[in-house]
Amino acid sequence: MYMIDFSEKGKTISFLKRIPLFNGLTEEEIEEMVHIFRESFYKKNETIFREEDTGKHMYIVKFGKVKVVQVSNIGKENILAIHKEGDTFGELALIDGKTDPAMVVAMEDCKILTVDSNCFNNILMQNKKILNNLINTLCSKLRNTFQLMRILKYTSAFDRVKYLLSEFGKSNGFEIDDKIKINMKITHQEIAEMIGISRETTSRIISKLQSDGKLEVKEHFFILIDKDFWQI
């Protein structure tokens, strides 16, 4: 973990201006607080923090992608959430002082900004704009959690895969040529770990969706075809 040097300062300010947590702040306001952030680089599959580390920092994904996971007693990994560029995590533990029963792992090489609990409480939380943005961010995360919990009502593995890809299309997709491209690379294994089925079953379902003309996969990106089919 290292301080942001002068050459990177302008890029970090520009990045922070684009993310929801700093929505509405001027460049001058962000510049006044950019010194509180530290930057770290993590390689793919490297652990960013474990349960015992929560409550110490808030994290912001500067680039790359991370997953929040729980590991069962038999070593099975369940993905609870995926965070991409601009997303924050770890802030809830700084607010209520409780640990998160999960760990965060880099899904690909990534760069993470961190702010410690003291600066979080005494600088960020004293800014009314940031406080309001944080409330909106936490509300959005709660809604996303509720949406993903709906997967549990589906007993069919096919319906679970369909529902998850549909939700990714809504939250991370954009329309192109009357199709919806999910702007996030995700593997069959990661899908399986999010919805509680095997990777083999996931791969069979994705192959069927492709052969039925409902799904394309290009350069590891999923493209949803036939928007009516994906309406759930």
Coordinates of C-alpha atoms in Angstrom, one line a residue:
M1 CA 0.0 0.0 0.0
Y2 CA 1.4 3.4 -1.0
M3 CA 0.5 7.0 -1.1
I4 CA -0.7 8.5 -4.4
D5 CA 2.3 10.3 -5.9
F6 CA 2.0 13.7 -7.7
S7 CA 2.0 12.1 -11.2
E8 CA -1.0 10.0 -10.3
K9 CA -2.9 12.7 -8.3
G10 CA -4.7 14.2 -11.3
K11 CA -5.8 10.8 -12.6
T12 CA -7.1 9.9 -9.2
I13 CA -9.1 13.1 -8.9
S14 CA -10.5 12.5 -12.3
F15 CA -11.4 9.0 -11.4
L16 CA -13.1 9.9 -8.1
K17 CA -15.2 12.6 -9.9
R18 CA -16.8 9.8 -12.0
I19 CA -17.9 7.5 -9.2
P20 CA -21.2 7.7 -7.3
L21 CA -19.7 8.3 -3.9
F22 CA -18.3 11.7 -5.0
N23 CA -21.2 12.7 -7.1
G24 CA -21.8 16.5 -6.9
L25 CA -18.4 17.4 -5.5
T26 CA -16.2 19.9 -7.3
E27 CA -12.7 19.1 -8.5
E28 CA -11.4 21.4 -5.8
E29 CA -13.3 19.6 -3.0
I30 CA -12.0 16.2 -4.1
E31 CA -8.4 17.6 -4.4
E32 CA -8.6 18.7 -0.8
M33 CA -9.2 15.1 0.4
V34 CA -7.3 13.0 -2.2
H35 CA -4.3 12.9 0.2
I36 CA -6.3 10.5 2.5
F37 CA -6.3 7.7 0.0
R38 CA -3.7 5.0 -0.4
E39 CA -3.3 2.8 -3.5
S40 CA -2.6 -1.0 -3.7
F41 CA -2.2 -3.4 -6.6
Y42 CA -3.4 -7.0 -6.3
K43 CA -2.9 -9.8 -8.7
K44 CA -5.6 -12.2 -9.8
N45 CA -6.8 -14.6 -7.0
E46 CA -4.9 -12.5 -4.4
T47 CA -6.9 -12.0 -1.2
I48 CA -7.6 -8.3 -0.5
F49 CA -9.0 -8.8 3.0
R50 CA -10.4 -11.4 5.3
E51 CA -13.2 -11.3 7.8
E52 CA -10.8 -10.2 10.6
D53 CA -9.6 -7.3 8.6
T54 CA -13.0 -5.6 8.2
G55 CA -13.7 -2.4 10.0
K56 CA -10.3 -0.9 9.2
H57 CA -10.7 0.6 5.7
M58 CA -13.1 1.5 3.0
Y59 CA -12.1 0.3 -0.4
I60 CA -12.7 1.6 -4.0
V61 CA -12.0 -0.4 -7.1
K62 CA -9.9 1.8 -9.3
F63 CA -9.7 -0.8 -12.0
G64 CA -10.3 -4.5 -12.3
K65 CA -12.9 -6.7 -10.6
V66 CA -13.2 -8.3 -7.1
K67 CA -15.6 -10.8 -5.6
V68 CA -17.0 -11.1 -2.1
V69 CA -17.0 -14.7 -1.1
Q70 CA -17.9 -17.1 1.8
V71 CA -16.2 -20.5 2.0
S72 CA -18.2 -23.3 3.5
N73 CA -16.8 -25.9 6.0
I74 CA -16.1 -28.3 3.1
G75 CA -14.2 -25.6 1.2
K76 CA -17.0 -24.7 -1.3
E77 CA -16.8 -21.0 -2.4
N78 CA -20.0 -19.0 -2.7
I79 CA -19.9 -15.6 -4.4
L80 CA -22.0 -13.0 -2.5
A81 CA -21.2 -10.0 -4.7
I82 CA -19.0 -8.8 -7.5
H83 CA -17.5 -5.2 -7.4
K84 CA -16.1 -3.6 -10.5
E85 CA -14.4 -0.2 -11.3
G86 CA -15.9 2.6 -9.3
D87 CA -17.6 0.3 -6.7
T88 CA -16.9 0.7 -3.0
F89 CA -16.9 -2.0 -0.3
G90 CA -16.0 -2.3 3.4
E91 CA -17.9 0.9 4.3
L92 CA -20.7 -0.8 6.2
A93 CA -18.3 -2.2 8.8
L94 CA -16.9 1.2 9.3
I95 CA -20.3 2.5 10.1
D96 CA -21.6 -0.2 12.5
G97 CA -18.3 -1.5 13.8
K98 CA -19.1 -5.1 13.0
T99 CA -17.2 -7.6 10.9
D100 CA -18.3 -8.9 7.6
P101 CA -18.5 -12.7 7.5
A102 CA -16.7 -12.9 4.1
M103 CA -13.5 -12.2 2.4
V104 CA -12.7 -10.2 -0.8
V105 CA -10.6 -11.7 -3.6
A106 CA -9.3 -10.2 -6.8
M107 CA -11.0 -11.8 -9.9
E108 CA -8.3 -10.2 -12.1
D109 CA -5.4 -7.9 -11.7
C110 CA -6.7 -4.8 -10.0
K111 CA -5.8 -1.5 -8.3
I112 CA -7.6 -0.6 -5.1
L113 CA -7.9 2.8 -3.3
T114 CA -8.3 2.6 0.5
V115 CA -9.1 5.1 3.2
D116 CA -8.7 4.2 6.9
S117 CA -11.5 4.4 9.5
N118 CA -10.2 7.6 11.0
C119 CA -10.2 9.6 7.7
F120 CA -13.5 7.9 6.7
N121 CA -15.3 9.2 9.9
N122 CA -13.5 12.5 10.4
I123 CA -13.3 13.7 6.8
L124 CA -15.6 11.8 4.4
M125 CA -18.5 11.5 6.7
Q126 CA -18.4 15.2 7.6
N127 CA -19.2 16.1 4.0
K128 CA -23.0 16.2 3.5
K129 CA -22.8 15.4 -0.2
I130 CA -20.6 12.3 0.4
L131 CA -22.9 11.2 3.3
N132 CA -26.0 11.5 1.1
N133 CA -24.2 9.6 -1.7
L134 CA -23.1 6.9 0.7
I135 CA -26.7 6.4 1.8
N136 CA -27.8 6.1 -1.8
T137 CA -25.0 3.6 -2.5
L138 CA -25.9 1.4 0.5
C139 CA -29.6 1.5 -0.6
S140 CA -28.7 0.4 -4.1
K141 CA -26.6 -2.4 -2.7
L142 CA -29.5 -3.6 -0.5
R143 CA -31.8 -3.6 -3.5
N144 CA -29.3 -5.6 -5.5
T145 CA -29.1 -8.1 -2.7
F146 CA -32.9 -8.4 -2.6
Q147 CA -32.9 -9.0 -6.4
L148 CA -30.2 -11.7 -6.2
M149 CA -32.0 -13.4 -3.3
R150 CA -35.0 -13.9 -5.6
I151 CA -32.8 -16.6 -7.3
L152 CA -33.6 -18.8 -4.4
K153 CA -37.2 -19.0 -5.5
Y154 CA -36.2 -20.8 -8.7
T155 CA -35.7 -24.5 -8.3
S156 CA -34.7 -25.0 -11.9
A157 CA -31.0 -24.5 -12.7
F158 CA -31.9 -23.1 -16.1
D159 CA -34.2 -20.4 -14.5
R160 CA -31.4 -19.5 -12.1
V161 CA -28.9 -18.9 -14.9
K162 CA -31.5 -17.0 -16.9
Y163 CA -32.4 -14.8 -14.0
L164 CA -28.8 -14.0 -13.1
L165 CA -27.8 -13.1 -16.6
S166 CA -31.0 -11.0 -16.9
E167 CA -30.0 -9.1 -13.7
F168 CA -26.5 -8.5 -15.0
G169 CA -28.0 -7.2 -18.2
K170 CA -30.0 -4.6 -16.2
S171 CA -27.2 -3.6 -13.9
N172 CA -24.1 -3.9 -16.1
G173 CA -25.5 -4.0 -19.7
F174 CA -25.8 -1.6 -22.6
E175 CA -27.8 -1.9 -25.8
I176 CA -26.0 -2.6 -29.0
D177 CA -27.7 -3.6 -32.3
D178 CA -30.9 -4.4 -30.5
K179 CA -29.0 -6.7 -28.2
I180 CA -27.8 -6.3 -24.6
K181 CA -24.1 -6.7 -23.9
I182 CA -23.1 -7.4 -20.3
N183 CA -20.1 -5.1 -19.8
M184 CA -18.4 -7.4 -17.3
K185 CA -16.4 -10.5 -18.0
I186 CA -17.6 -13.4 -15.9
T187 CA -16.8 -17.1 -16.1
H188 CA -19.0 -20.2 -15.9
Q189 CA -17.5 -21.1 -12.6
E190 CA -18.3 -17.6 -11.2
I191 CA -21.9 -17.9 -12.3
A192 CA -22.2 -21.3 -10.7
E193 CA -20.8 -20.0 -7.4
M194 CA -23.3 -17.2 -7.4
I195 CA -26.4 -19.3 -7.9
G196 CA -25.5 -22.5 -6.2
I197 CA -25.2 -25.0 -9.0
S198 CA -22.2 -26.9 -10.6
R199 CA -20.0 -25.4 -13.2
E200 CA -20.8 -28.3 -15.5
T201 CA -24.5 -27.6 -15.3
T202 CA -23.9 -23.9 -15.9
S203 CA -21.9 -24.7 -19.0
R204 CA -24.6 -27.0 -20.4
I205 CA -27.3 -24.3 -19.9
I206 CA -25.2 -21.6 -21.5
S207 CA -24.5 -23.9 -24.5
K208 CA -28.2 -24.5 -24.8
L209 CA -29.0 -20.7 -24.6
Q210 CA -26.4 -20.2 -27.4
S211 CA -27.8 -23.0 -29.6
D212 CA -31.4 -21.6 -29.1
G213 CA -30.2 -18.2 -30.3
K214 CA -30.8 -16.5 -27.0
L215 CA -27.2 -15.8 -26.1
E216 CA -23.9 -15.0 -27.7
V217 CA -20.5 -15.1 -26.0
K218 CA -17.7 -12.9 -27.6
E219 CA -14.3 -12.4 -26.1
H220 CA -15.7 -13.6 -22.7
F221 CA -18.6 -11.1 -22.8
F222 CA -22.2 -12.3 -22.7
I223 CA -24.6 -10.8 -25.2
L224 CA -28.3 -11.3 -24.6
I225 CA -30.4 -11.8 -27.7
D226 CA -34.2 -11.6 -27.9
K227 CA -34.9 -9.0 -25.2
D228 CA -38.4 -10.3 -24.7
F229 CA -37.0 -13.7 -23.6
W230 CA -34.8 -12.0 -20.9
Q231 CA -37.7 -10.0 -19.4
I232 CA -38.3 -11.5 -16.0

